[in-house]
Amino acid sequence: MRGTAFSRACEQRRWARPAVFLMAYATVATRLGEPQEVTARQFHRWRQPGPPCPQPSAQRVLEEMFDTPLHHLGFDVPEHRRRDNAAPPAAAAEPPPAALRFAVLGPVRVRRGEETLAAGRPQERALLCALLLRRGHTATAQELMDAVWGGKPPRSALATLRTYAFQLRRTLGPRALVSDSGGYALHVPPEALDLVVCEGYEAQARSARAAGDPPRARKLLRKALALWDGEPLGGVPGLYAQAQRARLAEWRLTLVQTRLELDLELGHHTEAIAELTALSVEHPLRERLRALQMLALYRSGRQAEALRVYTDTRHLLAEELGVDPGPELTELYQNVLCASPAVARPPAPRRRPPAGDTGPYVSPRPAQLPAEPPDFTGRATLVHRLTEQLSCAQGAVMPVLAVRGLGGVGKTALALRVAHAARGHFPDGQLYTDLLGPGPGAAHPGAVLGAFLRALGIPAAAVPAGTSERAALYRSTLAGRRVLVLLDNAHDGTRIRPLLPGAPGCAALVTSRARLADLDGARPLDLEVMSPEEALTLFGHAIGEERAEAEPAACRDTVAACGFLPLAIRIAAARLSARPAWTVSALAARLADERGRLDELRMGDLTVTSCFAPAYGRLRPDRARAFRLLALADGPDLSLATAAALLGLDRCDPSVEPLLDSLVDSALLESPAPGRYRYHDLVRLYARQEHGALIGKAPGTVRGLGRASATG
């Protein structure tokens, strides 16, 4: 075998990759009470011929990992530090079998090395999970039967349990599953279970935070959360699994909350807003999440929105529980209201080189993508197609993909899913920014370029002042690299063009509500609402499968009333989740009334109308008038002649079609065929609501008024 003895030993144990070796080292070091600080640079040096002797603490960890004296692995260990003078063990003719690894922080999986093993039928997975969660302790047959079948096991439960154990032993090997006193125990190393690895990261993060090192604590928590892959104990039935699933989900939420606290502590408040908003909708009664959301909004210069979060929370708590917000939220509200220094943004942390490293500090590879939505549903064909297009970045032309669609249709969720799926094609990093659409709060290209350049390792003092100079340096920095740039919530090509890389190898993914006709070379994609099947799946995941299966017809009525719009479906599901006494039928009945439907689709500061209002507010007066009046017609779509009649114009007036096309470009109107136009159901209700407000009538009184009502 080629390579040093240390390299061969790492390969035999499947530790050849630096990330895997460092995780195994940290796990053993934690168990021994030794420091876990080892860098990839040290690992690569140890793999070279004639590696230097490490510190005594590292020597102890390495000898424990490989179960052999360190000088047998080629290290130059002084005589007085050698553990023994025995001859090195002979190399095995065959490599030892790969270690087993188990995953329960998502769908239950078993792997041996890179091979995925069959986890068996649902009851067999339930048995496996019960044994894994025992952490090597023996479980009696009765305890295992309760875990697999609950309080009502079948008559043949004991015999069936033994059959399941036999199948499990045949899959895992005779040494893994052992019989003990009429029960069973699973003997595998603790680090073989992703749950234990996650707990180790959490413990290290807690220690780092207590030691005054929040950046390292945040990094460790990100590693811990990266181990999660959806709902824990996925595919495992039974009351025991359900209880453990609830416990693990609560623990994950605690990890996320702690990591968000560190985000705000380190000044990443703007990036945390989207995640906090989604979590507050999903868990509307958690005051700590609401407090973090308020703090993030306030530190991002959005004081009014922060105050509105408190107001919405107070109303929700009074309506649901009959109580007022707690002291923490009330004190934060007072501090935000008076702009107290106690809630001011923290100073930017100063970067320092890692301890013991005297060389120049090297900035990390940018990996700025926010987490993709955990409940992302459907769109599989689109994700595959867009990922394939991004993976062609090695060609002669840099791909620019522009995803356009109605507000709330899921553009950002799709873009994040695609970006995460394609990031393996961009090893030099991923850049992300929210351009915040048009208006005074929009991100300036110069400011975004400055942030990108610093993320790419350019010292702040070397960043030019002008936007054009920054753009030139940005393109020069990206030349020869493979970087993915995600520009979210864009509005026009003028603000986007300076942010695009200039050379092949990179790629850009852009989301926008408006059609980016002035962005040359972009490949457009108009994102439609979900299919009824995808909408039902999303709604069912959000409210719980049991609740959805109990009322399938009401679920179909609810998602149809939401117009199959993902944001509306999530809001409706959040309202149900916050009201466990409600039935789905009760919500469907409320949504059936068009006059109050938009008011029902509101959860805290998240509303459907807030997605339509910005586009409507940017319309010129003649376009805004057309938007309101065209919604008065009933029917699935409009012809040009009908539109002209509603607008009080001649049916041959040449200005009608450009007027309607401008609404299509603003994503307020759809054009399913040449000369035909239609509204999304919720957009039509919004337009009628605006019309009713303008003429002093209720929204429901303007249906079917036709040309006689075209007063705008």
XYZ file of C-alpha atoms in Angstrom, residues 433-452 454 465-471 487 489 492 494-499:
37
model
C -27.894 39.132 -0.778
C -31.477 40.301 -0.400
C -31.837 43.360 -2.635
C -35.115 44.289 -0.866
C -36.902 45.164 -4.112
C -37.482 48.760 -5.231
C -38.020 51.833 -3.109
C -35.948 53.746 -0.562
C -35.018 50.602 1.391
C -33.499 48.834 -1.612
C -29.925 47.663 -1.275
C -27.473 49.830 -3.210
C -25.191 47.913 -5.614
C -22.127 49.641 -4.193
C -22.925 48.514 -0.654
C -23.596 44.953 -1.818
C -20.326 44.901 -3.780
C -18.429 46.073 -0.714
C -19.885 43.231 1.351
C -19.128 40.697 -1.401
C -14.905 41.606 1.998
C -15.109 53.902 -2.927
C -16.944 54.041 -6.282
C -19.458 51.463 -7.482
C -17.808 51.012 -10.895
C -14.373 50.489 -9.316
C -15.842 47.977 -6.872
C -17.555 46.134 -9.721
C -29.553 37.796 -5.807
C -35.830 40.077 -4.519
C -34.411 45.892 -12.386
C -29.605 48.305 -13.589
C -29.060 47.241 -9.975
C -28.230 43.658 -10.900
C -25.649 44.065 -13.664
C -22.786 45.313 -11.396
C -23.302 42.263 -9.170
